XYZ file of C-alpha atoms in Angstrom:
352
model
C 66.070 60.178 322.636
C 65.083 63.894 321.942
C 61.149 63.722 320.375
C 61.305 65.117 317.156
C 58.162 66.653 315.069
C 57.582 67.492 311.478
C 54.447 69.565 312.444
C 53.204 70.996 315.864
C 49.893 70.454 316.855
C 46.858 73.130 317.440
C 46.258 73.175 321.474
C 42.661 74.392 321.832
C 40.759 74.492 324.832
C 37.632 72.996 325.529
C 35.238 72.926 328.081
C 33.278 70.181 329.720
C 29.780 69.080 330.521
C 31.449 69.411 334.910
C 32.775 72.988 333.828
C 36.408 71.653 333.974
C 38.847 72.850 331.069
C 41.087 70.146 328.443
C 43.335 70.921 326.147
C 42.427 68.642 322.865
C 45.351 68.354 320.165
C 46.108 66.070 317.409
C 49.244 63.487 317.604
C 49.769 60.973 315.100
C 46.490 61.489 313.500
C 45.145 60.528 317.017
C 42.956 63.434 318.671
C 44.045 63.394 322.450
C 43.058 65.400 325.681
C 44.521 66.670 328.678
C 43.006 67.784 331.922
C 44.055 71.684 332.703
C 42.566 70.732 336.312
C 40.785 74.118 336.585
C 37.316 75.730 335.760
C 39.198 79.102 335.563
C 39.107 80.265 331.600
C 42.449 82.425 332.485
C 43.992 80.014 334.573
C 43.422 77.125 331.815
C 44.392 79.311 329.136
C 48.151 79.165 331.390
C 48.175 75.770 331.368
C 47.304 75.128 327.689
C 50.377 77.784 327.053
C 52.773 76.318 329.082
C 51.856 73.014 327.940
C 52.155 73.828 324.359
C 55.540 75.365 325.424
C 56.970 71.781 327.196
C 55.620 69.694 324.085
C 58.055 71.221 322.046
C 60.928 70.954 323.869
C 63.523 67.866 323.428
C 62.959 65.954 326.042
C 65.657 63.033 327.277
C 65.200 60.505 329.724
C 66.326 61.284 333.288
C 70.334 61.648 333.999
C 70.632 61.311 330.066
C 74.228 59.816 328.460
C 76.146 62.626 326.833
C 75.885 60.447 323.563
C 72.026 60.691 324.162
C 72.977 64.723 324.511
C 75.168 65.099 321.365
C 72.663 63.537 319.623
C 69.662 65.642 320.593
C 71.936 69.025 320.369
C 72.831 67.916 316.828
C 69.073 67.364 315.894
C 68.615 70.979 317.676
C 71.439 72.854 315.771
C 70.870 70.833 312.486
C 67.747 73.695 310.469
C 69.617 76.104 312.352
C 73.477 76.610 311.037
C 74.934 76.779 307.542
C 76.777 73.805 307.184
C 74.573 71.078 309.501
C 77.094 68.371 307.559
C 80.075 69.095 309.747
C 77.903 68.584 313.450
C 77.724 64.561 313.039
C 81.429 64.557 312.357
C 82.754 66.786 314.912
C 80.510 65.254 317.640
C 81.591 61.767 316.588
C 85.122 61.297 318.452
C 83.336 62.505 321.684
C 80.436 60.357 321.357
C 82.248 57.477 320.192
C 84.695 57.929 323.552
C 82.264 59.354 325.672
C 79.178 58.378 324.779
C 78.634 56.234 327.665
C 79.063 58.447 330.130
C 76.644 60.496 332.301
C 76.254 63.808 331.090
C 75.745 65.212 335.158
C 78.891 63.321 335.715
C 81.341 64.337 333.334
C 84.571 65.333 335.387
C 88.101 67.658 334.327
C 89.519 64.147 334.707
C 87.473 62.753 332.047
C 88.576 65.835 329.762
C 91.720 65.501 330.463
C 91.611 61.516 329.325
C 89.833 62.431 326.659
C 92.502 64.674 325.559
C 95.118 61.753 325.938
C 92.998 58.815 324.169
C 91.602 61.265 321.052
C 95.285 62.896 320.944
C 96.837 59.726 320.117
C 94.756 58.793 317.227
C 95.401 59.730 313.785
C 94.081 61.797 311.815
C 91.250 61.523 309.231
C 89.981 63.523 306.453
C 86.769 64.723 306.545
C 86.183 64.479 302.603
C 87.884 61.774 301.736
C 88.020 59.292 304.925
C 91.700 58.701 304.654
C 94.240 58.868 307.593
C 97.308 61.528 306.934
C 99.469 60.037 309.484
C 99.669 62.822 311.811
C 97.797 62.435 315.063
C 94.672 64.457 316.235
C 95.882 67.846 316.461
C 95.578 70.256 319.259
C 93.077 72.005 317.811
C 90.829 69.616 317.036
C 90.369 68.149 320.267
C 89.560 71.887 321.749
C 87.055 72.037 319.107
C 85.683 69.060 320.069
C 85.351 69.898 323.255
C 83.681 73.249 323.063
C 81.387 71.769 320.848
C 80.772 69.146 323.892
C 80.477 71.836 326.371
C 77.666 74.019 323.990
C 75.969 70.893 323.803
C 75.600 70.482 327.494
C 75.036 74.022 328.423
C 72.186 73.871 325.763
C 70.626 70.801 327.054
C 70.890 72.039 330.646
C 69.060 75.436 329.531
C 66.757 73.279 328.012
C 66.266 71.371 331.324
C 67.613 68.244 330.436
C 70.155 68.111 333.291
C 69.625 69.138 336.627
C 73.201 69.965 337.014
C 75.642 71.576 333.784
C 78.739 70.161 333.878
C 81.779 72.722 334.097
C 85.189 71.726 332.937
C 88.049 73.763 331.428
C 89.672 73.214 328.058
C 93.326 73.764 328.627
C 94.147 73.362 324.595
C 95.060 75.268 321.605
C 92.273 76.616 319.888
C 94.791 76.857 316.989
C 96.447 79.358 314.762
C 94.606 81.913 312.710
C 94.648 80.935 309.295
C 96.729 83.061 306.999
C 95.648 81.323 303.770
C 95.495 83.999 300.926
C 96.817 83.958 297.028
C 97.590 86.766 294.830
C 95.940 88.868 292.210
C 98.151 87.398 289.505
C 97.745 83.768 291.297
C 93.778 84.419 290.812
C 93.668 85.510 287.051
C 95.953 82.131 286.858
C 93.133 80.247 288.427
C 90.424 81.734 286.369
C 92.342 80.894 283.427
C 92.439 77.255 284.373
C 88.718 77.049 285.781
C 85.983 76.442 283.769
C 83.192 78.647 282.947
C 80.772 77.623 286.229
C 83.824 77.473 288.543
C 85.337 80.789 287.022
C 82.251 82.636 287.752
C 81.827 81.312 291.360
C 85.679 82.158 291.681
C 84.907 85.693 290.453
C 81.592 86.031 293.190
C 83.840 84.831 295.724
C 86.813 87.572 294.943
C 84.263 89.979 294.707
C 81.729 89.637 297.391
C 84.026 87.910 300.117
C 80.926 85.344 300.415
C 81.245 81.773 301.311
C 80.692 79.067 298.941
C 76.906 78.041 300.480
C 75.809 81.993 299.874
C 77.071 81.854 296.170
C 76.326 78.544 295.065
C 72.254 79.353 296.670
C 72.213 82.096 294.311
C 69.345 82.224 291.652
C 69.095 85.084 288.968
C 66.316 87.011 290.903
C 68.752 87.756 294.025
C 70.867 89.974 290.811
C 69.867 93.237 290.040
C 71.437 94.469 286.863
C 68.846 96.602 286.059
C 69.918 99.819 287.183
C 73.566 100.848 286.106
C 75.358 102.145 289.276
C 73.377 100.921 291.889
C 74.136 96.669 290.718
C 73.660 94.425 293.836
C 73.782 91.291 294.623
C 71.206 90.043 297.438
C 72.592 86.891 299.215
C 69.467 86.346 300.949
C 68.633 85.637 304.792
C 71.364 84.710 307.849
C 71.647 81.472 308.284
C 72.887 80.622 312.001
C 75.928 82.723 312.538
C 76.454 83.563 309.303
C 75.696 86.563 307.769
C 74.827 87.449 303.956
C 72.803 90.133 302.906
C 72.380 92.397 300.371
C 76.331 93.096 298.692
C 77.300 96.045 296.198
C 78.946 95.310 292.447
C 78.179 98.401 290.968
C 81.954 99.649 289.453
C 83.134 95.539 289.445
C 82.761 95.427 285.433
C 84.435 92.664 285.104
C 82.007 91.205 287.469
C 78.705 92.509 285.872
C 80.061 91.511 282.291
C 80.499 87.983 283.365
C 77.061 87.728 284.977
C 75.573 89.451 281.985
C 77.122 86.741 280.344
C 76.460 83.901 281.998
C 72.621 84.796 282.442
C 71.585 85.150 278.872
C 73.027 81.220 278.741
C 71.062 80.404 281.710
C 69.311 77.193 281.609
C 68.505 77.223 284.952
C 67.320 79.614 288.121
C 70.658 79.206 289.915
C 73.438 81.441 289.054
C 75.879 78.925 289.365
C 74.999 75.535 286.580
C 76.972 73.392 285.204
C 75.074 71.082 281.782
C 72.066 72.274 282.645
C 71.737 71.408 286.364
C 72.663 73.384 289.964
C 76.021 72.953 291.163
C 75.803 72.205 294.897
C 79.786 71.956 295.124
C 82.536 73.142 293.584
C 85.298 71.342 295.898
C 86.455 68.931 293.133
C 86.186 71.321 290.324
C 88.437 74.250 292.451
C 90.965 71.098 293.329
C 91.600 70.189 289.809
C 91.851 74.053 288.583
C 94.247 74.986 291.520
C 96.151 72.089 290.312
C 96.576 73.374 286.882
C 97.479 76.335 287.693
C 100.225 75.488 289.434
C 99.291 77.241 292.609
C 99.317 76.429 296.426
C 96.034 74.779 297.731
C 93.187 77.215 297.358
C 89.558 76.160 299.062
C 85.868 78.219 298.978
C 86.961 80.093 302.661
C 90.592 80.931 301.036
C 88.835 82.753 298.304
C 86.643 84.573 300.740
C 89.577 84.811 302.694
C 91.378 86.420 299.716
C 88.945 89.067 299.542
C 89.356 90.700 302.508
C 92.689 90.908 302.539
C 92.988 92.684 299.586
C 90.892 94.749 301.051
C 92.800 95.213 304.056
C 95.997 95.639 301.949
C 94.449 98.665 299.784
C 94.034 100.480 302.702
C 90.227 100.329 302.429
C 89.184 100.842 306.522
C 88.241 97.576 308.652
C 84.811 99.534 309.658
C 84.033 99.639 305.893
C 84.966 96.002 305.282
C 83.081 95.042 307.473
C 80.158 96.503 306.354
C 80.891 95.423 303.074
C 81.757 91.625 303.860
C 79.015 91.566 306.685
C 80.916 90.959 309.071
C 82.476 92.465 312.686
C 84.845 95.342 312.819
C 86.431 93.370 315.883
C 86.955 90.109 313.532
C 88.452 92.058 310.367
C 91.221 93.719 312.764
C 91.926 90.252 314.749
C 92.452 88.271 311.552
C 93.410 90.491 309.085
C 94.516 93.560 310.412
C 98.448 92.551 310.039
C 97.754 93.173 306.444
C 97.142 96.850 306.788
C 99.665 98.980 305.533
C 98.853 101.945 308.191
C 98.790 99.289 310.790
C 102.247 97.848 309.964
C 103.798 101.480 309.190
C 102.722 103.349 312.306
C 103.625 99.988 314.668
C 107.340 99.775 313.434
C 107.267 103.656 313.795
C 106.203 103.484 317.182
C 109.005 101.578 318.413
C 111.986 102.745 315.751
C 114.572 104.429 317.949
């Protein structure tokens, strides 16, 4: 299993009564020493670097399982992406069906059984636990398996495995989602949410931020204080995902309802509910979409939403994605059907 550590110990050197150098650290409230096998201040100082280096790593016994893998990459990526929730349950198919298996060893024959066995199970629900019916889509299993293959390039990087495993994924990665409601379908919405949820609707709409940026919001990341220049500052990246520092001045419906909603503050988060943080708002959006009467509407549609109404006005991707903090490459790929230019100077282009 990969060794894990709240705290990393101090390596200091020290030298002994025969001249030779040790590196003395604590472990386990245990003070231990190690031999650098030299009298040679520079050359000890290397070794007490490069073994401060190695302690840190993950380290898995030899030819290691690629359950024993998934596991330590999961422990690796966990303080490192935005939602660490999701690893455990897309790594659980392969280590449930491949577990066993040597991680060296792992064959294009093996993928392509795994595609067959996980594509003829059914379906679950994340959330809920429920089975749908359908079977394992297509896109799950590629998923799956690129998350499989990142966790073995990783550990062989990491020198886990003397040899990385190379297989192809012959799959759908899946559509592009195209999920996106309308400006009179989102004053419905607010209409039907309640005050915490309409707010967090009306950040999301606004800011094109996902729902862990908004609902880690506290009142110090909004500046209202200087009319024209109001911003809100979603903080630091976390993994791949970017936030920063997002413009509302000119958004007065926006600044009104913050206003608002932060002279009732009870709380430092911008997003309460009776007094206490919200730390989801799945349940709450559910129920309002419901009322509403409108198609199913998530955290990512809203964010979704956002840019393509941005995309629709006309606004340019380069500036979207500055705004949204994001790619230009991404806004054109997935929304740049939207664009009104785009669809006008294509159909001219081949009208005859």
């Amino acid at each position: 299993m990969a060794r894990t550590k709240l705290e990393v110990p101090i390596f200091r050197l020290n030298r002994a009564k025969d001249g030779y150098y040790h590196i003395r650290y604590e472990e386990n409230g245990q003070t231990k020493r190690k031999s650098t096998g030299t009298k040679d201040p520079k050359e000890a100082e290397r070794v007490r670097a490069q073994f401060a280096a190695d302690y840190v790593k993950p380290k898995l016994r030899p030819s290691p399982t690629i359950g024993e893998v998934c596991s330590a990459y999961i422990k690796h990526r966990t303080p490192l992406v935005a939602a660490p929730e999701t690893l455990p349950y897309v790594f659980a198919a392969p280590i449930r069906l491949l577990g066993d298996l040597k991680a060296e060893s792992f064959t294009q024959t093996q993928v392509a059984d795994y595609v067959t066995r996980r594509g003829k199970e059914k379906a679950q629900s994340r959330f809920a636990g429920r089975y749908n019916g359908a079977t394992v889509s297509e896109a799950t299993i590629s998923k799956e398996l690129r998350m499989l293959r990142a966790a073995m390039n990783w550990a062989f990087s990491e020198d886990m495995l003397e040899r990385k495993p190379e297989f192809r994924i012959e799959l759908s990665a899946g559509k592009v989602r195209d999920d996106w409601i309308t400006k009179e379908e989102a004053n419905a919405l607010m209409r039907e949410a309640s005050p915490h949820l309409a707010l967090f609707i009306l950040i999301a709409l606004s800011t094109a931020k996902r729902r862990e940026a908004i609902l880690d919001l506290r009142w110090d990341n909004i500046d209202l204080s200087r009319p024209g220049h109001e911003s809100i500052d979603f903080g630091d990246d976390v993994g791949n995902k970017k936030r920063g520092v997002t413009p509302i001045a000119g958004n007065t419906r926006l600044i009104a309802a913050l206003k608002d909603a932060k002279e009732r503050a009870v709380t430092e988060y911008v997003i309460e509910w009776r007094g206490a943080r919200v730390s989801d708002v799945k349940r709450a959006l559910s129920a309002a979409v419901r009322r509403a009467g409108i198609p199913h509407v998530s955290s990512h549609v809203l964010k979704h939403t956002a840019i393509t109404w941005m995309v629709q006005a006309g606004v340019s991707f380069e500036r979207i994605a500055k705004f949204a903090n994001t790619s230009k490459e991404m806004v054109e790929r997935v929304y740049g059907h939207h664009s009104p230019s785009f669809v006008s100077e294509a159909i001219a282009a081949v009208a005859f």
